[in-house]
């Protein structure tokens, strides 16, 4: 339907929802700071530890993977399906880094603010992205990449 603008149409739909996840956790964390039943001297170091792989994942996506490919270009364009798997940056350690580590950024936001409701939402969003992976992404990838 969208022809050569297929990825642009998808990005216009997808990116605001992705950004809304961060904004939602930020707002909730600020509105409910210091509600976490975990001492700040424990929550802050955990948040710092979790933010490291999250930032490394985001950096690796932009550096080695590319935003267009991260948006799911292989679902739209044959040229992306023919590209080899990325094995640099965090992708050297985990082929599923975006699902595994990027969402730890949301956990970190909640932990830095000491917000229990934000941490619950972050954990839910991280779990729910795995539901998406197993129910949508993985079956689709098996179809796309099965010889």
mmCIF file with all atom_site columns, C-alpha atoms in Angstrom:
data_model
loop_
_atom_site.group_PDB
_atom_site.id
_atom_site.type_symbol
_atom_site.label_atom_id
_atom_site.label_alt_id
_atom_site.label_comp_id
_atom_site.label_asym_id
_atom_site.label_entity_id
_atom_site.label_seq_id
_atom_site.pdbx_PDB_ins_code
_atom_site.Cartn_x
_atom_site.Cartn_y
_atom_site.Cartn_z
_atom_site.occupancy
_atom_site.B_iso_or_equiv
_atom_site.pdbx_formal_charge
_atom_site.auth_seq_id
_atom_site.auth_comp_id
_atom_site.auth_asym_id
_atom_site.auth_atom_id
_atom_site.pdbx_PDB_model_num
ATOM 1   C CA . UNK A 1 1   ? 0.000  0.000   0.000  1.00 0.00 ? 1   UNK A CA 1
ATOM 2   C CA . UNK A 1 2   ? 2.745  2.462   0.950  1.00 0.00 ? 2   UNK A CA 1
ATOM 3   C CA . UNK A 1 3   ? 5.327  1.362   -1.630 1.00 0.00 ? 3   UNK A CA 1
ATOM 4   C CA . UNK A 1 4   ? 8.743  2.859   -1.027 1.00 0.00 ? 4   UNK A CA 1
ATOM 5   C CA . UNK A 1 5   ? 7.338  4.738   1.987  1.00 0.00 ? 5   UNK A CA 1
ATOM 6   C CA . UNK A 1 6   ? 6.484  1.537   3.856  1.00 0.00 ? 6   UNK A CA 1
ATOM 7   C CA . UNK A 1 7   ? 9.244  1.902   6.448  1.00 0.00 ? 7   UNK A CA 1
ATOM 8   C CA . UNK A 1 8   ? 8.508  5.595   6.902  1.00 0.00 ? 8   UNK A CA 1
ATOM 9   C CA . UNK A 1 9   ? 4.837  4.811   7.549  1.00 0.00 ? 9   UNK A CA 1
ATOM 10  C CA . UNK A 1 10  ? 5.851  2.133   10.040 1.00 0.00 ? 10  UNK A CA 1
ATOM 11  C CA . UNK A 1 11  ? 8.328  4.468   11.785 1.00 0.00 ? 11  UNK A CA 1
ATOM 12  C CA . UNK A 1 12  ? 5.673  7.188   12.107 1.00 0.00 ? 12  UNK A CA 1
ATOM 13  C CA . UNK A 1 13  ? 3.420  4.671   13.869 1.00 0.00 ? 13  UNK A CA 1
ATOM 14  C CA . UNK A 1 14  ? 6.048  2.769   15.881 1.00 0.00 ? 14  UNK A CA 1
ATOM 15  C CA . UNK A 1 15  ? 8.464  5.419   17.171 1.00 0.00 ? 15  UNK A CA 1
ATOM 16  C CA . UNK A 1 16  ? 5.881  7.507   19.086 1.00 0.00 ? 16  UNK A CA 1
ATOM 17  C CA . UNK A 1 17  ? 4.787  4.368   20.943 1.00 0.00 ? 17  UNK A CA 1
ATOM 18  C CA . UNK A 1 18  ? 8.401  3.515   21.742 1.00 0.00 ? 18  UNK A CA 1
ATOM 19  C CA . UNK A 1 19  ? 9.074  7.051   23.004 1.00 0.00 ? 19  UNK A CA 1
ATOM 20  C CA . UNK A 1 20  ? 5.813  6.965   24.979 1.00 0.00 ? 20  UNK A CA 1
ATOM 21  C CA . UNK A 1 21  ? 7.134  3.995   26.970 1.00 0.00 ? 21  UNK A CA 1
ATOM 22  C CA . UNK A 1 22  ? 10.048 6.076   28.227 1.00 0.00 ? 22  UNK A CA 1
ATOM 23  C CA . UNK A 1 23  ? 7.899  9.155   28.871 1.00 0.00 ? 23  UNK A CA 1
ATOM 24  C CA . UNK A 1 24  ? 5.345  7.079   30.780 1.00 0.00 ? 24  UNK A CA 1
ATOM 25  C CA . UNK A 1 25  ? 7.966  5.533   33.060 1.00 0.00 ? 25  UNK A CA 1
ATOM 26  C CA . UNK A 1 26  ? 9.696  8.902   33.543 1.00 0.00 ? 26  UNK A CA 1
ATOM 27  C CA . UNK A 1 27  ? 6.444  10.635  34.473 1.00 0.00 ? 27  UNK A CA 1
ATOM 28  C CA . UNK A 1 28  ? 5.305  7.853   36.750 1.00 0.00 ? 28  UNK A CA 1
ATOM 29  C CA . UNK A 1 29  ? 8.728  7.682   38.408 1.00 0.00 ? 29  UNK A CA 1
ATOM 30  C CA . UNK A 1 30  ? 8.745  11.422  39.065 1.00 0.00 ? 30  UNK A CA 1
ATOM 31  C CA . UNK A 1 31  ? 5.178  11.380  40.357 1.00 0.00 ? 31  UNK A CA 1
ATOM 32  C CA . UNK A 1 32  ? 5.837  8.490   42.711 1.00 0.00 ? 32  UNK A CA 1
ATOM 33  C CA . UNK A 1 33  ? 9.466  8.899   43.689 1.00 0.00 ? 33  UNK A CA 1
ATOM 34  C CA . UNK A 1 34  ? 10.706 7.448   46.963 1.00 0.00 ? 34  UNK A CA 1
ATOM 35  C CA . UNK A 1 35  ? 7.959  4.804   47.095 1.00 0.00 ? 35  UNK A CA 1
ATOM 36  C CA . UNK A 1 36  ? 10.210 1.832   46.425 1.00 0.00 ? 36  UNK A CA 1
ATOM 37  C CA . UNK A 1 37  ? 10.551 -0.551  49.356 1.00 0.00 ? 37  UNK A CA 1
ATOM 38  C CA . UNK A 1 38  ? 14.269 -0.793  48.675 1.00 0.00 ? 38  UNK A CA 1
ATOM 39  C CA . UNK A 1 39  ? 16.860 1.450   50.304 1.00 0.00 ? 39  UNK A CA 1
ATOM 40  C CA . UNK A 1 40  ? 18.268 4.104   47.992 1.00 0.00 ? 40  UNK A CA 1
ATOM 41  C CA . UNK A 1 41  ? 21.835 2.931   48.677 1.00 0.00 ? 41  UNK A CA 1
ATOM 42  C CA . UNK A 1 42  ? 20.827 -0.410  47.089 1.00 0.00 ? 42  UNK A CA 1
ATOM 43  C CA . UNK A 1 43  ? 18.446 0.852   44.374 1.00 0.00 ? 43  UNK A CA 1
ATOM 44  C CA . UNK A 1 44  ? 20.906 3.373   42.912 1.00 0.00 ? 44  UNK A CA 1
ATOM 45  C CA . UNK A 1 45  ? 23.788 0.909   42.372 1.00 0.00 ? 45  UNK A CA 1
ATOM 46  C CA . UNK A 1 46  ? 21.383 -1.633  40.856 1.00 0.00 ? 46  UNK A CA 1
ATOM 47  C CA . UNK A 1 47  ? 20.008 1.080   38.569 1.00 0.00 ? 47  UNK A CA 1
ATOM 48  C CA . UNK A 1 48  ? 23.529 2.041   37.547 1.00 0.00 ? 48  UNK A CA 1
ATOM 49  C CA . UNK A 1 49  ? 24.461 -1.591  36.842 1.00 0.00 ? 49  UNK A CA 1
ATOM 50  C CA . UNK A 1 50  ? 21.324 -2.052  34.711 1.00 0.00 ? 50  UNK A CA 1
ATOM 51  C CA . UNK A 1 51  ? 21.756 1.194   32.768 1.00 0.00 ? 51  UNK A CA 1
ATOM 52  C CA . UNK A 1 52  ? 25.193 0.119   31.487 1.00 0.00 ? 52  UNK A CA 1
ATOM 53  C CA . UNK A 1 53  ? 23.993 -2.751  29.249 1.00 0.00 ? 53  UNK A CA 1
ATOM 54  C CA . UNK A 1 54  ? 20.940 -0.685  28.250 1.00 0.00 ? 54  UNK A CA 1
ATOM 55  C CA . UNK A 1 55  ? 23.074 2.213   27.002 1.00 0.00 ? 55  UNK A CA 1
ATOM 56  C CA . UNK A 1 56  ? 25.566 -0.162  25.376 1.00 0.00 ? 56  UNK A CA 1
ATOM 57  C CA . UNK A 1 57  ? 22.659 -1.812  23.565 1.00 0.00 ? 57  UNK A CA 1
ATOM 58  C CA . UNK A 1 58  ? 21.297 1.503   22.300 1.00 0.00 ? 58  UNK A CA 1
ATOM 59  C CA . UNK A 1 59  ? 24.772 2.560   21.194 1.00 0.00 ? 59  UNK A CA 1
ATOM 60  C CA . UNK A 1 60  ? 25.317 -0.803  19.441 1.00 0.00 ? 60  UNK A CA 1
ATOM 61  C CA . UNK A 1 61  ? 21.962 -0.514  17.677 1.00 0.00 ? 61  UNK A CA 1
ATOM 62  C CA . UNK A 1 62  ? 22.837 2.893   16.250 1.00 0.00 ? 62  UNK A CA 1
ATOM 63  C CA . UNK A 1 63  ? 26.497 2.044   15.566 1.00 0.00 ? 63  UNK A CA 1
ATOM 64  C CA . UNK A 1 64  ? 26.302 -1.475  14.111 1.00 0.00 ? 64  UNK A CA 1
ATOM 65  C CA . UNK A 1 65  ? 22.671 -2.299  13.456 1.00 0.00 ? 65  UNK A CA 1
ATOM 66  C CA . UNK A 1 66  ? 21.101 0.956   12.345 1.00 0.00 ? 66  UNK A CA 1
ATOM 67  C CA . UNK A 1 67  ? 17.762 2.465   13.257 1.00 0.00 ? 67  UNK A CA 1
ATOM 68  C CA . UNK A 1 68  ? 16.097 1.396   10.006 1.00 0.00 ? 68  UNK A CA 1
ATOM 69  C CA . UNK A 1 69  ? 17.059 -2.225  10.543 1.00 0.00 ? 69  UNK A CA 1
ATOM 70  C CA . UNK A 1 70  ? 16.056 -2.019  14.210 1.00 0.00 ? 70  UNK A CA 1
ATOM 71  C CA . UNK A 1 71  ? 12.628 -0.802  13.134 1.00 0.00 ? 71  UNK A CA 1
ATOM 72  C CA . UNK A 1 72  ? 12.166 -4.141  11.360 1.00 0.00 ? 72  UNK A CA 1
ATOM 73  C CA . UNK A 1 73  ? 13.345 -3.387  7.842  1.00 0.00 ? 73  UNK A CA 1
ATOM 74  C CA . UNK A 1 74  ? 13.824 -7.107  7.228  1.00 0.00 ? 74  UNK A CA 1
ATOM 75  C CA . UNK A 1 75  ? 10.047 -7.495  7.482  1.00 0.00 ? 75  UNK A CA 1
ATOM 76  C CA . UNK A 1 76  ? 9.615  -4.977  4.678  1.00 0.00 ? 76  UNK A CA 1
ATOM 77  C CA . UNK A 1 77  ? 12.605 -5.228  2.359  1.00 0.00 ? 77  UNK A CA 1
ATOM 78  C CA . UNK A 1 78  ? 14.342 -8.216  0.822  1.00 0.00 ? 78  UNK A CA 1
ATOM 79  C CA . UNK A 1 79  ? 17.685 -6.370  0.800  1.00 0.00 ? 79  UNK A CA 1
ATOM 80  C CA . UNK A 1 80  ? 17.689 -6.311  4.620  1.00 0.00 ? 80  UNK A CA 1
ATOM 81  C CA . UNK A 1 81  ? 16.792 -10.008 4.825  1.00 0.00 ? 81  UNK A CA 1
ATOM 82  C CA . UNK A 1 82  ? 19.926 -10.822 2.864  1.00 0.00 ? 82  UNK A CA 1
ATOM 83  C CA . UNK A 1 83  ? 22.202 -8.955  5.287  1.00 0.00 ? 83  UNK A CA 1
ATOM 84  C CA . UNK A 1 84  ? 24.273 -11.086 7.645  1.00 0.00 ? 84  UNK A CA 1
ATOM 85  C CA . UNK A 1 85  ? 23.490 -11.095 11.340 1.00 0.00 ? 85  UNK A CA 1
ATOM 86  C CA . UNK A 1 86  ? 25.279 -8.351  13.255 1.00 0.00 ? 86  UNK A CA 1
ATOM 87  C CA . UNK A 1 87  ? 27.995 -9.778  15.514 1.00 0.00 ? 87  UNK A CA 1
ATOM 88  C CA . UNK A 1 88  ? 29.581 -6.550  16.784 1.00 0.00 ? 88  UNK A CA 1
ATOM 89  C CA . UNK A 1 89  ? 29.028 -4.485  19.907 1.00 0.00 ? 89  UNK A CA 1
ATOM 90  C CA . UNK A 1 90  ? 26.516 -6.045  22.253 1.00 0.00 ? 90  UNK A CA 1
ATOM 91  C CA . UNK A 1 91  ? 25.356 -8.308  19.430 1.00 0.00 ? 91  UNK A CA 1
ATOM 92  C CA . UNK A 1 92  ? 28.620 -10.186 19.862 1.00 0.00 ? 92  UNK A CA 1
ATOM 93  C CA . UNK A 1 93  ? 27.345 -11.334 23.255 1.00 0.00 ? 93  UNK A CA 1
ATOM 94  C CA . UNK A 1 94  ? 23.626 -11.687 22.584 1.00 0.00 ? 94  UNK A CA 1
ATOM 95  C CA . UNK A 1 95  ? 21.774 -11.944 19.297 1.00 0.00 ? 95  UNK A CA 1
ATOM 96  C CA . UNK A 1 96  ? 18.621 -10.743 21.047 1.00 0.00 ? 96  UNK A CA 1
ATOM 97  C CA . UNK A 1 97  ? 20.084 -7.689  22.761 1.00 0.00 ? 97  UNK A CA 1
ATOM 98  C CA . UNK A 1 98  ? 17.297 -5.253  22.009 1.00 0.00 ? 98  UNK A CA 1
ATOM 99  C CA . UNK A 1 99  ? 14.765 -7.416  23.841 1.00 0.00 ? 99  UNK A CA 1
ATOM 100 C CA . UNK A 1 100 ? 17.179 -8.522  26.567 1.00 0.00 ? 100 UNK A CA 1
ATOM 101 C CA . UNK A 1 101 ? 18.959 -5.319  27.534 1.00 0.00 ? 101 UNK A CA 1
ATOM 102 C CA . UNK A 1 102 ? 17.446 -2.147  26.037 1.00 0.00 ? 102 UNK A CA 1
ATOM 103 C CA . UNK A 1 103 ? 14.392 -2.252  28.295 1.00 0.00 ? 103 UNK A CA 1
ATOM 104 C CA . UNK A 1 104 ? 16.648 -2.257  31.364 1.00 0.00 ? 104 UNK A CA 1
ATOM 105 C CA . UNK A 1 105 ? 16.781 1.498   30.779 1.00 0.00 ? 105 UNK A CA 1
ATOM 106 C CA . UNK A 1 106 ? 13.184 1.671   32.025 1.00 0.00 ? 106 UNK A CA 1
ATOM 107 C CA . UNK A 1 107 ? 14.117 -0.327  35.119 1.00 0.00 ? 107 UNK A CA 1
ATOM 108 C CA . UNK A 1 108 ? 16.976 2.106   35.761 1.00 0.00 ? 108 UNK A CA 1
ATOM 109 C CA . UNK A 1 109 ? 14.715 5.137   35.542 1.00 0.00 ? 109 UNK A CA 1
ATOM 110 C CA . UNK A 1 110 ? 12.434 3.615   38.166 1.00 0.00 ? 110 UNK A CA 1
ATOM 111 C CA . UNK A 1 111 ? 15.333 2.623   40.409 1.00 0.00 ? 111 UNK A CA 1
ATOM 112 C CA . UNK A 1 112 ? 17.028 6.039   40.136 1.00 0.00 ? 112 UNK A CA 1
ATOM 113 C CA . UNK A 1 113 ? 13.783 7.719   41.234 1.00 0.00 ? 113 UNK A CA 1
ATOM 114 C CA . UNK A 1 114 ? 13.010 5.046   43.837 1.00 0.00 ? 114 UNK A CA 1
ATOM 115 C CA . UNK A 1 115 ? 9.563  4.489   42.328 1.00 0.00 ? 115 UNK A CA 1
ATOM 116 C CA . UNK A 1 116 ? 7.742  1.235   42.938 1.00 0.00 ? 116 UNK A CA 1
ATOM 117 C CA . UNK A 1 117 ? 4.891  1.939   40.469 1.00 0.00 ? 117 UNK A CA 1
ATOM 118 C CA . UNK A 1 118 ? 7.410  2.870   37.746 1.00 0.00 ? 118 UNK A CA 1
ATOM 119 C CA . UNK A 1 119 ? 9.400  -0.292  38.433 1.00 0.00 ? 119 UNK A CA 1
ATOM 120 C CA . UNK A 1 120 ? 6.230  -2.384  38.120 1.00 0.00 ? 120 UNK A CA 1
ATOM 121 C CA . UNK A 1 121 ? 5.414  -0.707  34.797 1.00 0.00 ? 121 UNK A CA 1
ATOM 122 C CA . UNK A 1 122 ? 9.020  -1.164  33.582 1.00 0.00 ? 122 UNK A CA 1
ATOM 123 C CA . UNK A 1 123 ? 8.985  -4.856  34.482 1.00 0.00 ? 123 UNK A CA 1
ATOM 124 C CA . UNK A 1 124 ? 5.590  -5.267  32.794 1.00 0.00 ? 124 UNK A CA 1
ATOM 125 C CA . UNK A 1 125 ? 6.772  -3.513  29.633 1.00 0.00 ? 125 UNK A CA 1
ATOM 126 C CA . UNK A 1 126 ? 9.934  -5.625  29.550 1.00 0.00 ? 126 UNK A CA 1
ATOM 127 C CA . UNK A 1 127 ? 7.889  -8.794  29.990 1.00 0.00 ? 127 UNK A CA 1
ATOM 128 C CA . UNK A 1 128 ? 5.365  -7.705  27.416 1.00 0.00 ? 128 UNK A CA 1
ATOM 129 C CA . UNK A 1 129 ? 8.039  -7.062  24.793 1.00 0.00 ? 129 UNK A CA 1
ATOM 130 C CA . UNK A 1 130 ? 9.078  -10.695 25.272 1.00 0.00 ? 130 UNK A CA 1
ATOM 131 C CA . UNK A 1 131 ? 5.458  -11.727 24.644 1.00 0.00 ? 131 UNK A CA 1
ATOM 132 C CA . UNK A 1 132 ? 5.687  -9.773  21.389 1.00 0.00 ? 132 UNK A CA 1
ATOM 133 C CA . UNK A 1 133 ? 8.960  -11.514 20.563 1.00 0.00 ? 133 UNK A CA 1
ATOM 134 C CA . UNK A 1 134 ? 7.661  -15.043 21.100 1.00 0.00 ? 134 UNK A CA 1
ATOM 135 C CA . UNK A 1 135 ? 4.220  -14.476 19.561 1.00 0.00 ? 135 UNK A CA 1
ATOM 136 C CA . UNK A 1 136 ? 5.086  -12.210 16.630 1.00 0.00 ? 136 UNK A CA 1
ATOM 137 C CA . UNK A 1 137 ? 8.766  -11.618 15.987 1.00 0.00 ? 137 UNK A CA 1
ATOM 138 C CA . UNK A 1 138 ? 10.149 -15.133 16.412 1.00 0.00 ? 138 UNK A CA 1
ATOM 139 C CA . UNK A 1 139 ? 7.560  -16.880 14.202 1.00 0.00 ? 139 UNK A CA 1
ATOM 140 C CA . UNK A 1 140 ? 7.995  -14.153 11.580 1.00 0.00 ? 140 UNK A CA 1
ATOM 141 C CA . UNK A 1 141 ? 11.791 -14.475 11.682 1.00 0.00 ? 141 UNK A CA 1
ATOM 142 C CA . UNK A 1 142 ? 11.517 -18.230 11.206 1.00 0.00 ? 142 UNK A CA 1
ATOM 143 C CA . UNK A 1 143 ? 9.496  -17.609 8.040  1.00 0.00 ? 143 UNK A CA 1
ATOM 144 C CA . UNK A 1 144 ? 11.774 -14.827 6.786  1.00 0.00 ? 144 UNK A CA 1
ATOM 145 C CA . UNK A 1 145 ? 15.085 -16.595 7.427  1.00 0.00 ? 145 UNK A CA 1
ATOM 146 C CA . UNK A 1 146 ? 14.176 -20.241 6.767  1.00 0.00 ? 146 UNK A CA 1
ATOM 147 C CA . UNK A 1 147 ? 15.893 -21.414 3.634  1.00 0.00 ? 147 UNK A CA 1
#
